[in-house]
Amino acid sequence: VLPELQTEIEEALMQIASSELLRGICVRMKVLVGNPATLLMQLAQVQRMDLIVMRSHGATGFTRFVLGSVARQVARQSLVPVLVIRDGSSLIQPDSFMHPPRILVALDGASLAETALLPAAQLCAALAAPARGAIHLIRTVHRLSTVDDEPAERVDVMNEEAMAEAESYLRRIEQRFQKGDLASFHLTITTSVVTHDDAGDIWKRVIEECECIGDVIGYSACDIIAMTTHGRQGFQHLLEGSITERVLDATTHPLLVVHAHAAESKAAVATQSSHAQ
């Protein structure tokens, strides 16, 4: 980096660090030279950061395919949770909320999806303090229309059983916030089951539920969406796509992305640190 450019960057960072929004917060600055996504992820892990916050310009189509997006790469691969704020999204300012900050956490019944629960709870409690934050849990369920030669009555029973199982699952997760490992955050919890006819529609249903929680009386919308990513790359990613990335493309809400193996990585880093000591 040219000396004059280095100086310009540092001056810009100083201006941000001294802004009113960051008053009273300890701020450290660092200029990184190299691949932005790689360097950000490496720094976050080495410094044992709790969260990466990034703004996404929302490039789509051919431009995104060729150039990629730093925010997208970091969100997909980072083992540190990433909060991506899209262009056009409203500022996250708790004082201006019409209700306590509310985060929607999308679950599919698998344990890996639950990795997003702890980071979502931490962020929600921090934004709401000293008030009580809120989390809305959703469980996505595939609604069957036909099943081979099964009669319509049997298909209806299968759908009812799937809904009952999903509701039972959400009650178990809710118990974790009331009496279990997440109770210390003192959050208000609501739940709803979201059905979809096709797996390709899941991302649409997540966004719809975030914008208007129709099944919960007194609740109109969420402020942030939290989801887990498996971090697939290469040909496998091109084939399977990513529900999380489709949500990122389409929503104007901030998106908290948590890698499915983030907890394992954090535990491994802590173990290595203790051994080094």
GROMACS .gro file of C-alpha atoms in nm:
model
  277
    1VAL     CA    1   0.000   0.000   0.000
    2LEU     CA    2   0.135   0.341  -0.097
    3PRO     CA    3   0.219   0.562   0.205
    4GLU     CA    4  -0.031   0.829   0.100
    5LEU     CA    5  -0.306   0.568   0.061
    6GLN     CA    6  -0.218   0.416   0.398
    7THR     CA    7  -0.250   0.759   0.557
    8GLU     CA    8  -0.584   0.821   0.385
    9ILE     CA    9  -0.722   0.487   0.507
   10GLU     CA   10  -0.604   0.547   0.863
   11GLU     CA   11  -0.761   0.894   0.867
   12ALA     CA   12  -1.091   0.747   0.748
   13LEU     CA   13  -1.078   0.484   1.022
   14MET     CA   14  -0.998   0.749   1.282
   15GLN     CA   15  -1.302   0.948   1.172
   16ILE     CA   16  -1.525   0.643   1.211
   17ALA     CA   17  -1.370   0.549   1.547
   18SER     CA   18  -1.437   0.896   1.686
   19SER     CA   19  -1.798   0.910   1.563
   20GLU     CA   20  -2.088   0.962   1.801
   21LEU     CA   21  -2.216   0.607   1.744
   22LEU     CA   22  -1.897   0.459   1.889
   23ARG     CA   23  -1.864   0.695   2.186
   24GLY     CA   24  -1.781   0.503   2.503
   25ILE     CA   25  -1.671   0.193   2.311
   26CYS     CA   26  -1.311   0.073   2.303
   27VAL     CA   27  -1.207   0.079   1.937
   28ARG     CA   28  -0.894  -0.072   1.782
   29MET     CA   29  -0.798  -0.015   1.418
   30LYS     CA   30  -0.600  -0.231   1.179
   31VAL     CA   31  -0.524  -0.197   0.807
   32LEU     CA   32  -0.501  -0.533   0.630
   33VAL     CA   33  -0.334  -0.580   0.291
   34GLY     CA   34  -0.427  -0.881   0.080
   35ASN     CA   35  -0.738  -1.086   0.009
   36PRO     CA   36  -1.010  -0.911   0.214
   37ALA     CA   37  -1.222  -1.218   0.294
   38THR     CA   38  -0.927  -1.438   0.390
   39LEU     CA   39  -0.761  -1.171   0.603
   40LEU     CA   40  -1.083  -1.082   0.785
   41MET     CA   41  -1.154  -1.444   0.874
   42GLN     CA   42  -0.796  -1.505   0.987
   43LEU     CA   43  -0.792  -1.193   1.204
   44ALA     CA   44  -1.128  -1.276   1.361
   45GLN     CA   45  -1.009  -1.623   1.460
   46VAL     CA   46  -0.665  -1.517   1.583
   47GLN     CA   47  -0.816  -1.234   1.790
   48ARG     CA   48  -1.098  -1.467   1.904
   49MET     CA   49  -1.365  -1.221   1.798
   50ASP     CA   50  -1.729  -1.288   1.884
   51LEU     CA   51  -1.882  -1.129   1.575
   52ILE     CA   52  -1.793  -0.986   1.233
   53VAL     CA   53  -2.016  -0.703   1.110
   54MET     CA   54  -2.016  -0.625   0.737
   55ARG     CA   55  -2.217  -0.430   0.484
   56SER     CA   56  -2.317  -0.603   0.161
   57HIS     CA   57  -2.375  -0.411  -0.160
   58GLY     CA   58  -2.600  -0.688  -0.285
   59ALA     CA   59  -2.440  -0.763  -0.624
   60THR     CA   60  -2.641  -1.025  -0.812
   61GLY     CA   61  -2.632  -1.229  -1.129
   62PHE     CA   62  -2.321  -1.234  -1.349
   63THR     CA   63  -2.137  -0.970  -1.148
   64ARG     CA   64  -2.168  -1.174  -0.830
   65PHE     CA   65  -2.070  -1.496  -1.012
   66VAL     CA   66  -1.751  -1.345  -1.156
   67LEU     CA   67  -1.639  -1.112  -0.880
   68GLY     CA   68  -1.804  -1.268  -0.581
   69SER     CA   69  -1.879  -1.066  -0.270
   70VAL     CA   70  -1.647  -1.024   0.025
   71ALA     CA   71  -1.944  -1.029   0.262
   72ARG     CA   72  -2.080  -1.341   0.092
   73GLN     CA   73  -1.745  -1.524   0.111
   74VAL     CA   74  -1.698  -1.433   0.475
   75ALA     CA   75  -2.056  -1.527   0.565
   76ARG     CA   76  -2.023  -1.864   0.392
   77GLN     CA   77  -1.681  -1.964   0.528
   78SER     CA   78  -1.620  -1.778   0.854
   79LEU     CA   79  -1.626  -1.984   1.172
   80VAL     CA   80  -1.697  -1.658   1.358
   81PRO     CA   81  -2.063  -1.545   1.333
   82VAL     CA   82  -2.119  -1.274   1.070
   83LEU     CA   83  -2.383  -1.001   1.078
   84VAL     CA   84  -2.444  -0.885   0.720
   85ILE     CA   85  -2.627  -0.556   0.675
   86ARG     CA   86  -2.768  -0.507   0.326
   87ASP     CA   87  -2.778  -0.178   0.139
   88GLY     CA   88  -3.123  -0.034   0.192
   89SER     CA   89  -3.176  -0.198   0.530
   90SER     CA   90  -3.275   0.017   0.824
   91LEU     CA   91  -3.015   0.100   1.086
   92ILE     CA   92  -3.009  -0.122   1.392
   93GLN     CA   93  -3.082   0.140   1.656
   94PRO     CA   94  -3.255  -0.014   1.961
   95ASP     CA   95  -3.369   0.326   2.091
   96SER     CA   96  -3.584   0.373   1.780
   97PHE     CA   97  -3.750   0.029   1.785
   98MET     CA   98  -4.129   0.027   1.822
   99HIS     CA   99  -4.089  -0.296   2.017
  100PRO     CA  100  -3.802  -0.476   2.193
  101PRO     CA  101  -3.540  -0.593   1.940
  102ARG     CA  102  -3.661  -0.921   1.793
  103ILE     CA  103  -3.455  -1.179   1.605
  104LEU     CA  104  -3.605  -1.455   1.394
  105VAL     CA  105  -3.411  -1.783   1.414
  106ALA     CA  106  -3.484  -2.027   1.132
  107LEU     CA  107  -3.467  -2.396   1.227
  108ASP     CA  108  -3.527  -2.715   1.032
  109GLY     CA  109  -3.526  -2.969   1.314
  110ALA     CA  110  -3.159  -3.063   1.268
  111SER     CA  111  -2.908  -3.003   1.547
  112LEU     CA  112  -2.671  -2.813   1.315
  113ALA     CA  113  -2.935  -2.543   1.257
  114GLU     CA  114  -2.946  -2.490   1.634
  115THR     CA  115  -2.589  -2.356   1.619
  116ALA     CA  116  -2.744  -2.015   1.546
  117LEU     CA  117  -2.933  -2.006   1.877
  118LEU     CA  118  -2.651  -1.894   2.108
  119PRO     CA  119  -2.511  -1.615   1.884
  120ALA     CA  120  -2.867  -1.494   1.818
  121ALA     CA  121  -2.941  -1.487   2.192
  122GLN     CA  122  -2.618  -1.300   2.265
  123LEU     CA  123  -2.686  -1.039   1.997
  124CYS     CA  124  -3.050  -0.998   2.097
  125ALA     CA  125  -2.968  -0.947   2.465
  126ALA     CA  126  -2.694  -0.697   2.380
  127LEU     CA  127  -2.920  -0.490   2.152
  128ALA     CA  128  -3.208  -0.492   2.399
  129ALA     CA  129  -3.013  -0.411   2.717
  130PRO     CA  130  -3.129  -0.306   2.967
  131ALA     CA  131  -3.471  -0.406   2.830
  132ARG     CA  132  -3.579  -0.762   2.752
  133GLY     CA  133  -3.512  -0.878   2.397
  134ALA     CA  134  -3.725  -1.120   2.197
  135ILE     CA  135  -3.657  -1.416   1.972
  136HIS     CA  136  -3.903  -1.575   1.733
  137LEU     CA  137  -3.827  -1.939   1.652
  138ILE     CA  138  -3.958  -2.088   1.330
  139ARG     CA  139  -3.950  -2.451   1.219
  140THR     CA  140  -3.986  -2.516   0.847
  141VAL     CA  141  -4.194  -2.817   0.742
  142HIS     CA  142  -4.252  -2.965   0.398
  143ARG     CA  143  -4.625  -2.988   0.330
  144LEU     CA  144  -4.709  -3.298   0.124
  145SER     CA  145  -4.964  -3.284  -0.156
  146THR     CA  146  -4.938  -3.644  -0.279
  147VAL     CA  147  -4.735  -3.949  -0.174
  148ASP     CA  148  -4.715  -4.226  -0.436
  149ASP     CA  149  -5.039  -4.426  -0.411
  150GLU     CA  150  -5.137  -4.304  -0.066
  151PRO     CA  151  -5.500  -4.184  -0.036
  152ALA     CA  152  -5.561  -3.814   0.033
  153GLU     CA  153  -5.678  -3.892   0.386
  154ARG     CA  154  -5.346  -4.058   0.467
  155VAL     CA  155  -5.152  -3.763   0.326
  156ASP     CA  156  -5.355  -3.530   0.550
  157VAL     CA  157  -5.265  -3.744   0.851
  158MET     CA  158  -4.896  -3.736   0.756
  159ASN     CA  159  -4.906  -3.357   0.732
  160GLU     CA  160  -5.079  -3.332   1.070
  161GLU     CA  161  -4.815  -3.558   1.225
  162ALA     CA  162  -4.535  -3.347   1.076
  163MET     CA  163  -4.693  -3.030   1.217
  164ALA     CA  164  -4.733  -3.188   1.561
  165GLU     CA  165  -4.370  -3.302   1.560
  166ALA     CA  166  -4.255  -2.953   1.458
  167GLU     CA  167  -4.458  -2.790   1.735
  168SER     CA  168  -4.316  -3.036   1.987
  169TYR     CA  169  -3.965  -2.959   1.864
  170LEU     CA  170  -4.018  -2.584   1.905
  171ARG     CA  171  -4.147  -2.637   2.260
  172ARG     CA  172  -3.826  -2.823   2.344
  173ILE     CA  173  -3.616  -2.540   2.205
  174GLU     CA  174  -3.827  -2.285   2.393
  175GLN     CA  175  -3.758  -2.475   2.714
  176ARG     CA  176  -3.387  -2.411   2.663
  177PHE     CA  177  -3.459  -2.037   2.684
  178GLN     CA  178  -3.685  -2.076   2.986
  179LYS     CA  179  -3.502  -2.326   3.205
  180GLY     CA  180  -3.204  -2.455   3.008
  181ASP     CA  181  -2.867  -2.338   2.879
  182LEU     CA  182  -3.009  -2.018   2.723
  183ALA     CA  183  -3.221  -1.905   3.019
  184SER     CA  184  -2.960  -1.656   3.144
  185PHE     CA  185  -3.036  -1.423   2.850
  186HIS     CA  186  -3.391  -1.361   2.984
  187LEU     CA  187  -3.547  -1.333   2.638
  188THR     CA  188  -3.912  -1.342   2.538
  189ILE     CA  189  -3.972  -1.639   2.308
  190THR     CA  190  -4.243  -1.691   2.047
  191THR     CA  191  -4.268  -1.972   1.793
  192SER     CA  192  -4.442  -2.068   1.472
  193VAL     CA  193  -4.435  -2.354   1.221
  194VAL     CA  194  -4.381  -2.246   0.861
  195THR     CA  195  -4.489  -2.481   0.583
  196HIS     CA  196  -4.358  -2.497   0.227
  197ASP     CA  197  -4.462  -2.698  -0.078
  198ASP     CA  198  -4.114  -2.706  -0.230
  199ALA     CA  199  -3.764  -2.683  -0.081
  200GLY     CA  200  -3.690  -2.402  -0.323
  201ASP     CA  201  -3.951  -2.188  -0.148
  202ILE     CA  202  -3.804  -2.211   0.203
  203TRP     CA  203  -3.610  -1.884   0.170
  204LYS     CA  204  -3.928  -1.703   0.064
  205ARG     CA  205  -4.121  -1.835   0.362
  206VAL     CA  206  -3.843  -1.731   0.602
  207ILE     CA  207  -3.851  -1.374   0.471
  208GLU     CA  208  -4.232  -1.362   0.477
  209GLU     CA  209  -4.234  -1.480   0.837
  210CYS     CA  210  -3.974  -1.220   0.931
  211GLU     CA  211  -4.172  -0.938   0.773
  212CYS     CA  212  -4.505  -1.036   0.926
  213ILE     CA  213  -4.552  -1.305   1.188
  214GLY     CA  214  -4.911  -1.384   1.107
  215ASP     CA  215  -4.947  -1.674   1.349
  216VAL     CA  216  -4.850  -1.481   1.662
  217ILE     CA  217  -5.097  -1.226   1.798
  218GLY     CA  218  -4.941  -0.890   1.879
  219TYR     CA  219  -4.625  -0.940   1.674
  220SER     CA  220  -4.581  -0.767   1.341
  221ALA     CA  221  -4.222  -0.822   1.229
  222CYS     CA  222  -3.866  -0.911   1.325
  223ASP     CA  223  -3.560  -0.688   1.299
  224ILE     CA  224  -3.292  -0.947   1.218
  225ILE     CA  225  -3.287  -1.296   1.068
  226ALA     CA  226  -3.049  -1.558   1.209
  227MET     CA  227  -2.958  -1.871   1.013
  228THR     CA  228  -2.695  -2.143   1.000
  229THR     CA  229  -2.480  -2.208   0.693
  230HIS     CA  230  -2.298  -2.531   0.612
  231GLY     CA  231  -2.027  -2.336   0.429
  232ARG     CA  232  -2.028  -2.553   0.118
  233GLN     CA  233  -1.791  -2.444  -0.158
  234GLY     CA  234  -1.700  -2.525  -0.516
  235PHE     CA  235  -1.904  -2.757  -0.735
  236GLN     CA  236  -2.112  -2.889  -0.446
  237HIS     CA  237  -2.221  -2.534  -0.362
  238LEU     CA  238  -2.311  -2.461  -0.725
  239LEU     CA  239  -2.524  -2.776  -0.737
  240GLU     CA  240  -2.704  -2.738  -0.405
  241GLY     CA  241  -2.712  -2.363  -0.363
  242SER     CA  242  -2.776  -2.217  -0.020
  243ILE     CA  243  -3.103  -2.120   0.146
  244THR     CA  244  -2.909  -1.877   0.364
  245GLU     CA  245  -2.755  -1.704   0.063
  246ARG     CA  246  -3.093  -1.680  -0.110
  247VAL     CA  247  -3.229  -1.508   0.199
  248LEU     CA  248  -2.927  -1.274   0.193
  249ASP     CA  249  -2.996  -1.189  -0.171
  250ALA     CA  250  -3.365  -1.117  -0.123
  251THR     CA  251  -3.409  -0.964   0.223
  252THR     CA  252  -3.345  -0.607   0.330
  253HIS     CA  253  -3.320  -0.719   0.693
  254PRO     CA  254  -2.980  -0.768   0.856
  255LEU     CA  255  -2.882  -1.135   0.847
  256LEU     CA  256  -2.684  -1.311   1.122
  257VAL     CA  257  -2.503  -1.606   0.963
  258VAL     CA  258  -2.354  -1.876   1.187
  259HIS     CA  259  -2.137  -2.156   1.050
  260ALA     CA  260  -2.270  -2.500   1.137
  261HIS     CA  261  -1.934  -2.599   1.288
  262ALA     CA  262  -1.866  -2.269   1.468
  263ALA     CA  263  -1.911  -2.417   1.816
  264GLU     CA  264  -1.667  -2.700   1.742
  265SER     CA  265  -1.408  -2.454   1.611
  266LYS     CA  266  -1.445  -2.225   1.914
  267ALA     CA  267  -1.398  -2.519   2.149
  268ALA     CA  268  -1.089  -2.631   1.957
  269VAL     CA  269  -0.936  -2.282   1.974
  270ALA     CA  270  -1.004  -2.263   2.348
  271THR     CA  271  -0.841  -2.604   2.399
  272GLN     CA  272  -0.533  -2.503   2.201
  273SER     CA  273  -0.508  -2.180   2.400
  274SER     CA  274  -0.526  -2.363   2.734
  275HIS     CA  275  -0.260  -2.612   2.623
  276ALA     CA  276  -0.033  -2.328   2.513
  277GLN     CA  277  -0.058  -2.176   2.859
   0.00000   0.00000   0.00000
